[in-house]
mmCIF file of C-alpha atoms and ligand atoms in Angstrom:
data_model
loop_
_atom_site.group_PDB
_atom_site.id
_atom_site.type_symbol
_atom_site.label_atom_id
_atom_site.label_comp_id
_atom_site.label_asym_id
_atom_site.label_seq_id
_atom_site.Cartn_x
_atom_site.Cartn_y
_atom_site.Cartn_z
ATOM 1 C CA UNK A 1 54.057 3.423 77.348
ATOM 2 C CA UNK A 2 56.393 0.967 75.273
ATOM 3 C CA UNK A 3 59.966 0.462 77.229
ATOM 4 C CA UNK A 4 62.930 1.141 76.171
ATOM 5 C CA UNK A 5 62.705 3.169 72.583
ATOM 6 C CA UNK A 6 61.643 6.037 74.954
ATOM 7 C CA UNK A 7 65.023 6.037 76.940
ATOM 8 C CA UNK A 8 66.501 5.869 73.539
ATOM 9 C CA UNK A 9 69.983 8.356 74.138
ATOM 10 C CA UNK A 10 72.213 9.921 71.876
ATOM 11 C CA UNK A 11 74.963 9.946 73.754
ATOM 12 C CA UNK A 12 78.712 10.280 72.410
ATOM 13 C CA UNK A 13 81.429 7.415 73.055
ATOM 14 C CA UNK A 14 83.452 4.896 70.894
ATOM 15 C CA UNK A 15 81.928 1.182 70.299
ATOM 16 C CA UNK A 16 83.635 -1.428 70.701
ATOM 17 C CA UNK A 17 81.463 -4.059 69.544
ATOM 18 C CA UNK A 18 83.463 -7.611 68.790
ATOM 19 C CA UNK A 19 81.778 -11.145 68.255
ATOM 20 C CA UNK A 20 83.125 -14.025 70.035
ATOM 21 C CA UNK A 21 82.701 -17.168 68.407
ATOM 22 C CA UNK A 22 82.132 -20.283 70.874
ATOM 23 C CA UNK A 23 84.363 -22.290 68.596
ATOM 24 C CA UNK A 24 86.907 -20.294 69.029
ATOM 25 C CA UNK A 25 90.586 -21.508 70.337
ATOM 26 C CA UNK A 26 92.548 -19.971 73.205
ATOM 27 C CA UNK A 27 94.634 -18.155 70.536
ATOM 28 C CA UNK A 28 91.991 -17.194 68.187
ATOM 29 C CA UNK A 29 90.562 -15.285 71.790
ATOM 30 C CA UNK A 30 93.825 -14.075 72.601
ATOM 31 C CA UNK A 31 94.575 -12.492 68.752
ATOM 32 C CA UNK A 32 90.844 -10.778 69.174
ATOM 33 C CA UNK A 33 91.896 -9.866 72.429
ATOM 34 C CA UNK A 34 94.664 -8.229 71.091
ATOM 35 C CA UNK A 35 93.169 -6.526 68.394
ATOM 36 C CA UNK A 36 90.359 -4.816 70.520
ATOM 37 C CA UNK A 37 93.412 -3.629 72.792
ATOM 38 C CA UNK A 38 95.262 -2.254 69.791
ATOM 39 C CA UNK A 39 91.694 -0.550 68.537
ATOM 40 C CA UNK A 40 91.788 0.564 71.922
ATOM 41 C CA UNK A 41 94.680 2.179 71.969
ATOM 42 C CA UNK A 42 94.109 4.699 68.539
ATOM 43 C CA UNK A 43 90.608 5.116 69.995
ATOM 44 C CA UNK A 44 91.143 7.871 72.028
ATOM 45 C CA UNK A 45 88.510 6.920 74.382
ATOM 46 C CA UNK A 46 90.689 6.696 77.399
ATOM 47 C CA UNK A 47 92.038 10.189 78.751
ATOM 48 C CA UNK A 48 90.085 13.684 78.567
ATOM 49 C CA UNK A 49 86.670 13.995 79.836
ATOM 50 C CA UNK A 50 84.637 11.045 81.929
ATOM 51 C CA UNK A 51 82.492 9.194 78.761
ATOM 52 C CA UNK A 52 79.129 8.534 79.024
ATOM 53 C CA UNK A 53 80.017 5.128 80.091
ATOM 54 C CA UNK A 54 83.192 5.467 81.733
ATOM 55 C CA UNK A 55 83.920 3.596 84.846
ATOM 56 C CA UNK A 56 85.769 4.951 88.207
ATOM 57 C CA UNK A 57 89.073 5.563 86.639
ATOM 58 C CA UNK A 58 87.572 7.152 83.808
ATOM 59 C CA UNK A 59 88.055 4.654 81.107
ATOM 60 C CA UNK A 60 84.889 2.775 79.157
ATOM 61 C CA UNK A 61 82.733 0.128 81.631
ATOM 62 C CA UNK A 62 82.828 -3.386 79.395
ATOM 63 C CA UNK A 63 79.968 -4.954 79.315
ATOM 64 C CA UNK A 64 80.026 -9.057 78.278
ATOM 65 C CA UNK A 65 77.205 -9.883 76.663
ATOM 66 C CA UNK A 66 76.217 -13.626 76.163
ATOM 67 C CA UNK A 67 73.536 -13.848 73.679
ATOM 68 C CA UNK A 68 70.761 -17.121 72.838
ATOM 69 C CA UNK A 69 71.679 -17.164 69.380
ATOM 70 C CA UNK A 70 70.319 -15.761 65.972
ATOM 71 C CA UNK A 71 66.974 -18.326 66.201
ATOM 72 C CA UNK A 72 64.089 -15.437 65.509
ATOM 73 C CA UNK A 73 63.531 -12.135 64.217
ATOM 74 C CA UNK A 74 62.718 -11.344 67.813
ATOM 75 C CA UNK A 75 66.201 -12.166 68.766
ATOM 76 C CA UNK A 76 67.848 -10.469 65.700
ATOM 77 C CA UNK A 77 65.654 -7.139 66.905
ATOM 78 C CA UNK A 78 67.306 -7.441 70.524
ATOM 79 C CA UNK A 79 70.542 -8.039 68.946
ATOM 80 C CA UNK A 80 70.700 -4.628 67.322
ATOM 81 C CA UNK A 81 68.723 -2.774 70.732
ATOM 82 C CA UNK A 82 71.818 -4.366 72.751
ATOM 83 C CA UNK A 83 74.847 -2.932 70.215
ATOM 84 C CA UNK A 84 72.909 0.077 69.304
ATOM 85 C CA UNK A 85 72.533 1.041 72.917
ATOM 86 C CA UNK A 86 76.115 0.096 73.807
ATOM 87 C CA UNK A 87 77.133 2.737 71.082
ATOM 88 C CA UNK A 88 74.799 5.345 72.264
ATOM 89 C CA UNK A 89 76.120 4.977 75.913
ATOM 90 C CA UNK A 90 79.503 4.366 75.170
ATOM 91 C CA UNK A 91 80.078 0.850 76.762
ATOM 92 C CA UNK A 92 82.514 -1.362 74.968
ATOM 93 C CA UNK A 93 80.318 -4.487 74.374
ATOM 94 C CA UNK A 94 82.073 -7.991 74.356
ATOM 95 C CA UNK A 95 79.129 -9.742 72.342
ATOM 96 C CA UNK A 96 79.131 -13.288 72.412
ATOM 97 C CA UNK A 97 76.897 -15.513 70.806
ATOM 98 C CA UNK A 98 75.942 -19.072 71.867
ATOM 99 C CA UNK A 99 74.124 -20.764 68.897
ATOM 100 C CA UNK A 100 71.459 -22.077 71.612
ATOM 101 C CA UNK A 101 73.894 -24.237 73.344
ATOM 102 C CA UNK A 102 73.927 -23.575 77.278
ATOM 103 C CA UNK A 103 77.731 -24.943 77.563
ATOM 104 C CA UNK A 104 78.507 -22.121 75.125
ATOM 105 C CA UNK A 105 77.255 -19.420 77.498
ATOM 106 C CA UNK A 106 78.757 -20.745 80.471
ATOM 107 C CA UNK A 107 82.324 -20.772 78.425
ATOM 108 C CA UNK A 108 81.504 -17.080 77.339
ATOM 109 C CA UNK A 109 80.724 -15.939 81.117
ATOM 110 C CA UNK A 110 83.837 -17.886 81.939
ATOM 111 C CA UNK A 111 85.622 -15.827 79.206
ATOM 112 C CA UNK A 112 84.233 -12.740 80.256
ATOM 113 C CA UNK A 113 85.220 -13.187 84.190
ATOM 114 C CA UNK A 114 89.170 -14.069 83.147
ATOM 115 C CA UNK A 115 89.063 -10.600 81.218
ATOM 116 C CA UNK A 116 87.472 -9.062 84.033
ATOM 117 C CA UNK A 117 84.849 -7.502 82.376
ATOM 118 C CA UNK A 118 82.728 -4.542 84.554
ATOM 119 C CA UNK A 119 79.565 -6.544 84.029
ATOM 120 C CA UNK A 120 77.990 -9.297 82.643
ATOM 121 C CA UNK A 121 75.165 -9.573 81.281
ATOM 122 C CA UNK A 122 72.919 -12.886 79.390
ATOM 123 C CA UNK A 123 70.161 -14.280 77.920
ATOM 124 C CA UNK A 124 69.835 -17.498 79.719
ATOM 125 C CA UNK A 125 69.126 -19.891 76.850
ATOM 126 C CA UNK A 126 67.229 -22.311 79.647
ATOM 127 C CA UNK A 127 66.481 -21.870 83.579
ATOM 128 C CA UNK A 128 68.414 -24.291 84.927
ATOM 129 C CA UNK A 129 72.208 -25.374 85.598
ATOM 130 C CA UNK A 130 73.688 -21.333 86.291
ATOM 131 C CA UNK A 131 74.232 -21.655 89.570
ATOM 132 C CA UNK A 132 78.093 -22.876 89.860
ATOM 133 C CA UNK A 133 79.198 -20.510 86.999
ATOM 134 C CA UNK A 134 77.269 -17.502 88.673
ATOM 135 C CA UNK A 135 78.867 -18.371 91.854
ATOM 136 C CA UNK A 136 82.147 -18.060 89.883
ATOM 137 C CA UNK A 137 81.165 -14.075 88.600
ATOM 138 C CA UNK A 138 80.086 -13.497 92.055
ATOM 139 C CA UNK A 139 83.453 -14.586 93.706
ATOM 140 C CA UNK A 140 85.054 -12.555 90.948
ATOM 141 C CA UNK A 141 83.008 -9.454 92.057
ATOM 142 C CA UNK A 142 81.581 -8.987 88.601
ATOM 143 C CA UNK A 143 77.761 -8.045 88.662
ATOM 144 C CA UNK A 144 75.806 -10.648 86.655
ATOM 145 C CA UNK A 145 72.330 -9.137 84.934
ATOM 146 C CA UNK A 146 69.721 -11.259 83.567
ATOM 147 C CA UNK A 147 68.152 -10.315 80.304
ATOM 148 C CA UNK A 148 64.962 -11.305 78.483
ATOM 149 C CA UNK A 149 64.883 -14.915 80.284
ATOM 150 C CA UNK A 150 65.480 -16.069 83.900
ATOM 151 C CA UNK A 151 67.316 -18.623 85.591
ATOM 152 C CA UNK A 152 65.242 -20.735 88.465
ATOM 153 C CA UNK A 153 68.653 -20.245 90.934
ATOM 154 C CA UNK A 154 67.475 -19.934 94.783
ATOM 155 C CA UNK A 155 69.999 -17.678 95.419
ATOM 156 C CA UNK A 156 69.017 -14.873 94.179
ATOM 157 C CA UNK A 157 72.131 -13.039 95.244
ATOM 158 C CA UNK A 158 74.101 -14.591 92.170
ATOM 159 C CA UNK A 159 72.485 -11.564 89.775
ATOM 160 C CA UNK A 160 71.649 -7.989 90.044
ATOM 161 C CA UNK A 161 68.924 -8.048 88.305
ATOM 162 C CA UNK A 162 66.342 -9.564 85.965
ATOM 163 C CA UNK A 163 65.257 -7.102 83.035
ATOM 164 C CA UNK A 164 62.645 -8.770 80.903
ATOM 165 C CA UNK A 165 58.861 -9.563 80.086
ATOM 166 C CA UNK A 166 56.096 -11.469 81.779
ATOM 167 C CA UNK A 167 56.059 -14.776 79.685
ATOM 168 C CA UNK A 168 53.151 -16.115 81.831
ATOM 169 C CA UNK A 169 51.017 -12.718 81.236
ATOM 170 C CA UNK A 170 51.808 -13.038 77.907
ATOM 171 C CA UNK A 171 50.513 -17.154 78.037
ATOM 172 C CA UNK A 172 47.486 -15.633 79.639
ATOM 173 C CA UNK A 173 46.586 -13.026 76.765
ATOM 174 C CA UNK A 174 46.976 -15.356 74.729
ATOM 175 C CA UNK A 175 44.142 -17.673 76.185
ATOM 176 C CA UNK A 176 42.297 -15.022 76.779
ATOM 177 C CA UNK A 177 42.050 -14.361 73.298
ATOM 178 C CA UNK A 178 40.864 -17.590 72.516
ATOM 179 C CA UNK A 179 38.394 -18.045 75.454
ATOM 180 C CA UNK A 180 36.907 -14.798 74.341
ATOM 181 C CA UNK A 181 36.969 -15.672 70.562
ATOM 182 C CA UNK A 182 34.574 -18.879 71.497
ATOM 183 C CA UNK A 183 32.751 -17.345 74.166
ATOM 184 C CA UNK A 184 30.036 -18.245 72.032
ATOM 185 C CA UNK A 185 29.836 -22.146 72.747
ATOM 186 C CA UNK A 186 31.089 -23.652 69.808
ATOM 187 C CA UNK A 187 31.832 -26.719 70.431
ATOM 188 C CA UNK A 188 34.884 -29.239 71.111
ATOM 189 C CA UNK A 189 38.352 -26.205 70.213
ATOM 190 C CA UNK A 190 41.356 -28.973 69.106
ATOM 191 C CA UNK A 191 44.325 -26.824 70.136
ATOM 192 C CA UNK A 192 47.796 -27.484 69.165
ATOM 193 C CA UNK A 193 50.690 -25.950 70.610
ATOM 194 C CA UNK A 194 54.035 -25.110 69.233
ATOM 195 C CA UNK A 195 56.473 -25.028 72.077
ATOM 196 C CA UNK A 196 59.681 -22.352 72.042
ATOM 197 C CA UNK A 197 63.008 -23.967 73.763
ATOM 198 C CA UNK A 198 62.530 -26.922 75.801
ATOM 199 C CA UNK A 199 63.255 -25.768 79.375
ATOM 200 C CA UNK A 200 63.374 -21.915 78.746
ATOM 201 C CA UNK A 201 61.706 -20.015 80.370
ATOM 202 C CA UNK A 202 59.658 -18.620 77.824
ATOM 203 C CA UNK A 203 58.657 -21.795 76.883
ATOM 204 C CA UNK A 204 57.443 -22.641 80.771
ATOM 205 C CA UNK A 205 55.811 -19.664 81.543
ATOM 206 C CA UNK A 206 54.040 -18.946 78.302
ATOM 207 C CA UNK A 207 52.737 -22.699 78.031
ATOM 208 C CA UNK A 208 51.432 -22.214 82.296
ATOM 209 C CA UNK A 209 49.556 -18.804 81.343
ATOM 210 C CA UNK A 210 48.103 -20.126 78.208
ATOM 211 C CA UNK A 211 47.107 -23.709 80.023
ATOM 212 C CA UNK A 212 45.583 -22.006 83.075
ATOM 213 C CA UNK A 213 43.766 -19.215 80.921
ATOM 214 C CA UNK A 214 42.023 -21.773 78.586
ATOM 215 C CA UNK A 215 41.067 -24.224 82.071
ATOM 216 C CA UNK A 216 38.326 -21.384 82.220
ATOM 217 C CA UNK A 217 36.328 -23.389 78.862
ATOM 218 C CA UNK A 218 36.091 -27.337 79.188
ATOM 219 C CA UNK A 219 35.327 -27.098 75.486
ATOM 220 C CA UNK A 220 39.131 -25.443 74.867
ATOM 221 C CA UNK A 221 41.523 -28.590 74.895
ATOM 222 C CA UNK A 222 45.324 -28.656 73.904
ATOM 223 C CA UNK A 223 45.554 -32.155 71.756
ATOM 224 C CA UNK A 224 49.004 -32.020 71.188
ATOM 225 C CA UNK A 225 52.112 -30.180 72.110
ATOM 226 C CA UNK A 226 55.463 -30.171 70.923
ATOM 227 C CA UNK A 227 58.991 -27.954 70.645
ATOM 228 C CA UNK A 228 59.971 -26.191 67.731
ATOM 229 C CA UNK A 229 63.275 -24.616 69.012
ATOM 230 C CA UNK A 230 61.238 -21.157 68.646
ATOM 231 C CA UNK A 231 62.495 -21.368 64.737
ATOM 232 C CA UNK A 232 60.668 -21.024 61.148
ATOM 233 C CA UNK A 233 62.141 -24.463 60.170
ATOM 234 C CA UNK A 234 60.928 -25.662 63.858
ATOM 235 C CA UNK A 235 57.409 -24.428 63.181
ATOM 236 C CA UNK A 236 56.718 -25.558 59.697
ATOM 237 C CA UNK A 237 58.227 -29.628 60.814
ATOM 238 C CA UNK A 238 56.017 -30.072 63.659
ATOM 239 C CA UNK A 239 53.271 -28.251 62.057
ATOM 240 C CA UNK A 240 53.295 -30.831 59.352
ATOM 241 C CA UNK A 241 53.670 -33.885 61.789
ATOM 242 C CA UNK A 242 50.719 -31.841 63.981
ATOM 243 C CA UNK A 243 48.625 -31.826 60.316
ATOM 244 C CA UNK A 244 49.449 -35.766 59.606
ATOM 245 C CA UNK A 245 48.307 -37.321 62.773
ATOM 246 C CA UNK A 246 45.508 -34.911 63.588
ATOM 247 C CA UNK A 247 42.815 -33.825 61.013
ATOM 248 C CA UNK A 248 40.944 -31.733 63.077
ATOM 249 C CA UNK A 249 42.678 -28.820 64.556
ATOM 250 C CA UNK A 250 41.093 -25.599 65.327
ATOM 251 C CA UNK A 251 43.747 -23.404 66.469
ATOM 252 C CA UNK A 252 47.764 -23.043 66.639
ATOM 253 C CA UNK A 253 48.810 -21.535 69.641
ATOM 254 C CA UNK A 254 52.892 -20.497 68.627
ATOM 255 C CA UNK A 255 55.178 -19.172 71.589
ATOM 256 C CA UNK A 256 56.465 -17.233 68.664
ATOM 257 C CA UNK A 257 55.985 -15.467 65.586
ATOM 258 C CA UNK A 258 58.608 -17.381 63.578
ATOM 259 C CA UNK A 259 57.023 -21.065 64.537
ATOM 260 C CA UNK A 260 53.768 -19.490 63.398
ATOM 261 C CA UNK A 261 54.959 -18.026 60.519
ATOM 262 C CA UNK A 262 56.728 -21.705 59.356
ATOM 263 C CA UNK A 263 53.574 -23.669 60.574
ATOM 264 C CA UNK A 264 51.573 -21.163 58.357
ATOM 265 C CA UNK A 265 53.458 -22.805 55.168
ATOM 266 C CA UNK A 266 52.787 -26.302 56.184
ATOM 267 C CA UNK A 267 49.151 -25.322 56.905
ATOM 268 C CA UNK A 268 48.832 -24.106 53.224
ATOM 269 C CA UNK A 269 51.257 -27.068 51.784
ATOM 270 C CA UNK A 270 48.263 -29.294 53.363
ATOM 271 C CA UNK A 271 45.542 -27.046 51.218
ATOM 272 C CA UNK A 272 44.244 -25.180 54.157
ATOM 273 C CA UNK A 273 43.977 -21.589 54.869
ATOM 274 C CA UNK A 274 45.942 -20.162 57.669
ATOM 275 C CA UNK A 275 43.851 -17.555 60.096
ATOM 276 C CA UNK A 276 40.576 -19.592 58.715
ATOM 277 C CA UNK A 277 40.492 -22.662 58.474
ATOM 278 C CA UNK A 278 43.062 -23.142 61.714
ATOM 279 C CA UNK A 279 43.300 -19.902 63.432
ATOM 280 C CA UNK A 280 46.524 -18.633 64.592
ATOM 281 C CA UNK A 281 47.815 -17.310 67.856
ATOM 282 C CA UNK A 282 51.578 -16.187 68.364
ATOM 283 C CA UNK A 283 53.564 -14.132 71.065
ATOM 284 C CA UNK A 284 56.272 -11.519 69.861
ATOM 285 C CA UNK A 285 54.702 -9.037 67.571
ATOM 286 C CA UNK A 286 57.996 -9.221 64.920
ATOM 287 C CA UNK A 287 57.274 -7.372 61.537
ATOM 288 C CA UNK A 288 56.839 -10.804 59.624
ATOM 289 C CA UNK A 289 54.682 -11.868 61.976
ATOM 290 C CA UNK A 290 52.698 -8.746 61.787
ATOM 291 C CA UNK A 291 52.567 -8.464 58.404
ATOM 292 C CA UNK A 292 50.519 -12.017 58.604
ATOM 293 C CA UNK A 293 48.530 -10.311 61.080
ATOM 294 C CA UNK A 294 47.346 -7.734 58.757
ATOM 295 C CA UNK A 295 47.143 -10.433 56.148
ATOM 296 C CA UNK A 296 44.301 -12.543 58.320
ATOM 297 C CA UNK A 297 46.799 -15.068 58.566
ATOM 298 C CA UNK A 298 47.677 -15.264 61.893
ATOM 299 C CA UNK A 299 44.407 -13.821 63.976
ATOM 300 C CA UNK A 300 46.070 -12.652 66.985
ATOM 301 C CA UNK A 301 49.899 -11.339 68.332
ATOM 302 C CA UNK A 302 50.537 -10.676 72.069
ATOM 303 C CA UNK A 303 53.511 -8.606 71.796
ATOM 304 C CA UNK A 304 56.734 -9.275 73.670
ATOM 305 C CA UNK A 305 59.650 -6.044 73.098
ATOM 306 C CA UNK A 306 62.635 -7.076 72.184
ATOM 307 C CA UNK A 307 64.259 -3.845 72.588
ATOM 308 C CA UNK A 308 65.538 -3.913 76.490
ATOM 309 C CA UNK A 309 69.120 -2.343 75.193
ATOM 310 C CA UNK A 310 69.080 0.846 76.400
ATOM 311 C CA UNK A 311 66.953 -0.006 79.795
ATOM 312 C CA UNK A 312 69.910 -2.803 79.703
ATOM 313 C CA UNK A 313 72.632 0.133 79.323
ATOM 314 C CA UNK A 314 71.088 2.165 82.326
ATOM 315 C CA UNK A 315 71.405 -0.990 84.842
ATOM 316 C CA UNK A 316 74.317 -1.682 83.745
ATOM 317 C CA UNK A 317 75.824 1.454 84.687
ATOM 318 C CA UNK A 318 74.066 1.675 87.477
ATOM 319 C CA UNK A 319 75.158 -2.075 88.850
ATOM 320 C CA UNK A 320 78.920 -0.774 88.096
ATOM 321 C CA UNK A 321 78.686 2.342 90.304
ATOM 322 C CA UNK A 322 77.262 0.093 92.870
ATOM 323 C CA UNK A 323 73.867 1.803 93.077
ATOM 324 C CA UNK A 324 70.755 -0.521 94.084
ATOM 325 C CA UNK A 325 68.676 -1.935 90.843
ATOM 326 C CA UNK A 326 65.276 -3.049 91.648
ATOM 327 C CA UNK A 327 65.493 -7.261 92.000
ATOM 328 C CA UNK A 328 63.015 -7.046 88.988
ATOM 329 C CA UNK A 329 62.220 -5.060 85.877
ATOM 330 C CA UNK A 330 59.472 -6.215 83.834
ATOM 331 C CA UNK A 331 58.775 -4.793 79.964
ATOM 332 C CA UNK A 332 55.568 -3.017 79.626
ATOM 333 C CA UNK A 333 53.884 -4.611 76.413
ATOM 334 C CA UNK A 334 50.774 -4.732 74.143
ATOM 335 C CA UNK A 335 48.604 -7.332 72.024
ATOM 336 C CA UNK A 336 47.328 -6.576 68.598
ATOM 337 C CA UNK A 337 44.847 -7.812 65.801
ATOM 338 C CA UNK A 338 44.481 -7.370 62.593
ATOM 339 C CA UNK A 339 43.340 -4.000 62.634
ATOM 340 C CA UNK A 340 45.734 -3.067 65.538
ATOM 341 C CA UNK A 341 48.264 -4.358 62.863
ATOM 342 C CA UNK A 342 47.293 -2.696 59.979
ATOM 343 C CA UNK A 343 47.656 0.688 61.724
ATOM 344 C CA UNK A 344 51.420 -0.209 64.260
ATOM 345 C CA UNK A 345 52.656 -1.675 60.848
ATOM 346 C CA UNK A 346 54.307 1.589 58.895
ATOM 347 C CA UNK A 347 55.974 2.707 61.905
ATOM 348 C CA UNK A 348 57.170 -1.082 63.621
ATOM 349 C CA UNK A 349 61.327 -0.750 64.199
ATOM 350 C CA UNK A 350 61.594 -4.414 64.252
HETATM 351 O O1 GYE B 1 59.835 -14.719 72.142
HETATM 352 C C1 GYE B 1 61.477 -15.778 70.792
HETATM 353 C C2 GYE B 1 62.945 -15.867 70.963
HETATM 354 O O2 GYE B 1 63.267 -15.098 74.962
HETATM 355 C C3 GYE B 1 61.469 -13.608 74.667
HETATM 356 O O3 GYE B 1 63.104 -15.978 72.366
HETATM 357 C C4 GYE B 1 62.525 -14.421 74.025
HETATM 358 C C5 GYE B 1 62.013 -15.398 73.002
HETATM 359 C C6 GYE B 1 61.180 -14.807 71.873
HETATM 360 O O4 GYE B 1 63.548 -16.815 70.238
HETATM 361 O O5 GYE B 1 61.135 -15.346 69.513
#
C-alpha cells in the first residue's frame, strides 16, 4: 500500500495558497498580509456551512507551511502534494519557502506564530538548533508538525508529530542491494558516496543504514564521501572531483536521484558508461531518476514518497481539534529496478 495518494479527497473549500519570500521586508509581509485578508473577504469562505477545514468558530484552519526549498524533483513533487491537499481539504496554506537556509525557517515559524496561524507545520532543512524557536510555538499554543525530516530535540513535547519516511531503512536497502549484487565474491567494491544536506537528517540516517548494511562484506568499502546539497549541479561537481582523484570506482551510492542523475553526466563527460562501467544506486524514485532506471543507467532506486500532503492535511486537522496523533507516522515505501521501472513508469505522478 503506497501512503498518501490513497487518502487522496475531493473535498470542497477555497485555497488560499500565498508564497512568502524570506527576503521579504516587514511591509512587503504586511501588503501580502493584507491582500490575503482582502481575498479573504470576497471569498465567501467564512459564514454558511462548517468547511471541510474549518476550525471551532467555523472559519478555515491556516496551516504555515515552512518548506526546504526547490533543491530536487523530490521536493518539487511534495510541493504540489502539500498545496494540492490544502485545496482539497480546504485549509488556507501560508507556504513559505526557505531556499535551504535554516535561519529562513526559523524567521518563517516566527512569522507564522505573530499571525497566529492554527498550525505549523516544516520540513526541517537540518536536525539541529529548533529547540528555542519550537519552545516559542509551544508557548504560543500553536501545534508544531514535523514533515519529511526530523529534528534531534529531547523534548519531544515541542511537536505533535513527525510524518515522514525511514531514511535509515531506506540506507539499508540500499546496501542491501549492493551486498546482494556481489554476493558473488568479486573482489575489492570502491564505493563512493554522494552525500544529501550536511546535517539533515536524510543525509545521517541514509549514510548509517547504507554504512552498517555494507559492514556485512569486508570486500564493500566506501573510498570517499562527500555532500552534494542533494542537487543535479551538486552531483555532477563532486562526481567529477570523485572521477579525478580516484580511477577506480565501482559504484555511486546517491542519497538522491538528482545527485545521481548530475554524477551520471560527469561519469559520461569522463568516457564511461553510467549503470556499467560504475553502477548506480539512488534513494527517491523521481520520474528522471526512473527514467535512468529503465535506461540501465542508474541500476537500482529505493523509493522515498514525496507525497505526505494529504496524510499531512488529516494531522493537521486532527492536531487543531486537539485529538491525539500518534508521536510517529512513518511512509510505507518500495524499491525498484530496471524492470520494476519499466512497468511503475507510465503511471508515476511525480
Ligand atoms: O530525498 C531529496 C530532497 O528530505 C526526503 O530531500 C527528503 C529529501 C529527498 O532534497 O531529494
Amino acid at each position: 500500500m503506497r501512503c498518501g495518494s490513497h487518502r487522496r479527497r475531493r473535498l470542497g473549500g477555497t485555497v488560499r495558497t500565498r508564497t512568502t519570500l524570506p527576503a521579504l521586508g516587514k511591509l512587503a509581509a504586511l501588503a501580502a498580509a493584507a491582500l490575503v485578508l482582502a481575498a479573504c473577504g470576497g471569498g465567501g469562505g467564512g459564514g454558511g456551512a462548517t468547511a471541510p477545514g474549518a476550525g471551532a468558530g467555523g472559519e478555515a484552519l491556516t496551516l504555515g507551511f515552512s518548506q526546504v526549498g526547490a533543491e530536487s524533483g523530490w521536493r518539487t513533487a511534495n510541493t504540489k502534494s502539500v498545496q494540492d491537499a490544502a485545496g482539497a481539504a480546504g485549509i488556507e496554506l501560508q507556504f513559505s519557502d526557505a531556499q535551504q537556509k535554516q535561519e529562513n525557517q526559523i524567521k518563517a515559524i516566527r512569522s507564522f506564530i505573530q499571525q497566529r496561524v492554527d498550525v505549523i507545520a516544516f520540513s526541517p532543512v537540518v536536525e539541529s538548533g529548533w529547540d528555542t524557536v519550537l519552545m516559542e510555538a509551544k508557548r504560543a499554543n500553536i501545534p508544531v508538525i514535523l514533515t519529511d525530516r526530523a529534528v534531534d530535540s529531547t523534548d519531544t513535547t515541542l511537536y505533535k508529530t513527525f510524518l515522514g519516511s525511514d531514511f535509515v531503512e531506506e540506507g539499508r536497502k540500499a546496501g542491501q542491494w549492493l551486498v546482494e549484487d556481489t554476493a558473488g565474491g568479486s573482489g575489492p567494491v570502491n564505493i563512493v558516496e554522494l552525500q544529501g544536506t550536511t546535517g539533515s537528517a536524510p543525509a545521517i540516517d541514509r549514510q548509517e543504514g547504507f554504512a552498517e548494511t555494507i559492514a556485512q562484506n569486508p570486500d564493500l568499502k566506501v573510498i570517499a564521501s562527500q555532500t552534494g546539497d542533494f542537487t543535479r549541479s551538486g552531483g555532477r561537481q563532486v562526481m567529477e572531483a570523485f572521477l579525478k582523484t580516484h580511477p577506480d570506482i565501482d559504484v555511486l551510492y546517491a542519497h538522491n536521484d538528482d545527485m545521481g542523475l548530475g554524477a551520471i553526466e560527469a561519469i559520461e563527460a569522463a568516457g564511461k558508461v553510467p549503470g556499467t562501467d560504475i553502477k548506480i544506486i539512488t534513494v527517491d524514485a523521481v520520474k528522471d531518476g526512473m527514467q535512468a532506471l529503465a535506461d540501465g543507467k542508474i541500476n537500482y532506486i529505493v523509493e522515498c514518497n514525496p507525497l505526505l500532503g494529504p496524510q499531512l492535511m488529516d494531522l493537521v486537522k486532527k492536531v487543531a481539534a486537539g485529538e491525539e496523533v500518534p508521536q510517529r507516522v512513518v511512509t510505507e515505501e518500495t524499491t525498484f529496478d530496471t524492470a520494476a521501472a519499466k512497468a511503475a513508469l507510465p503511471s508515476r505522478q511525480y
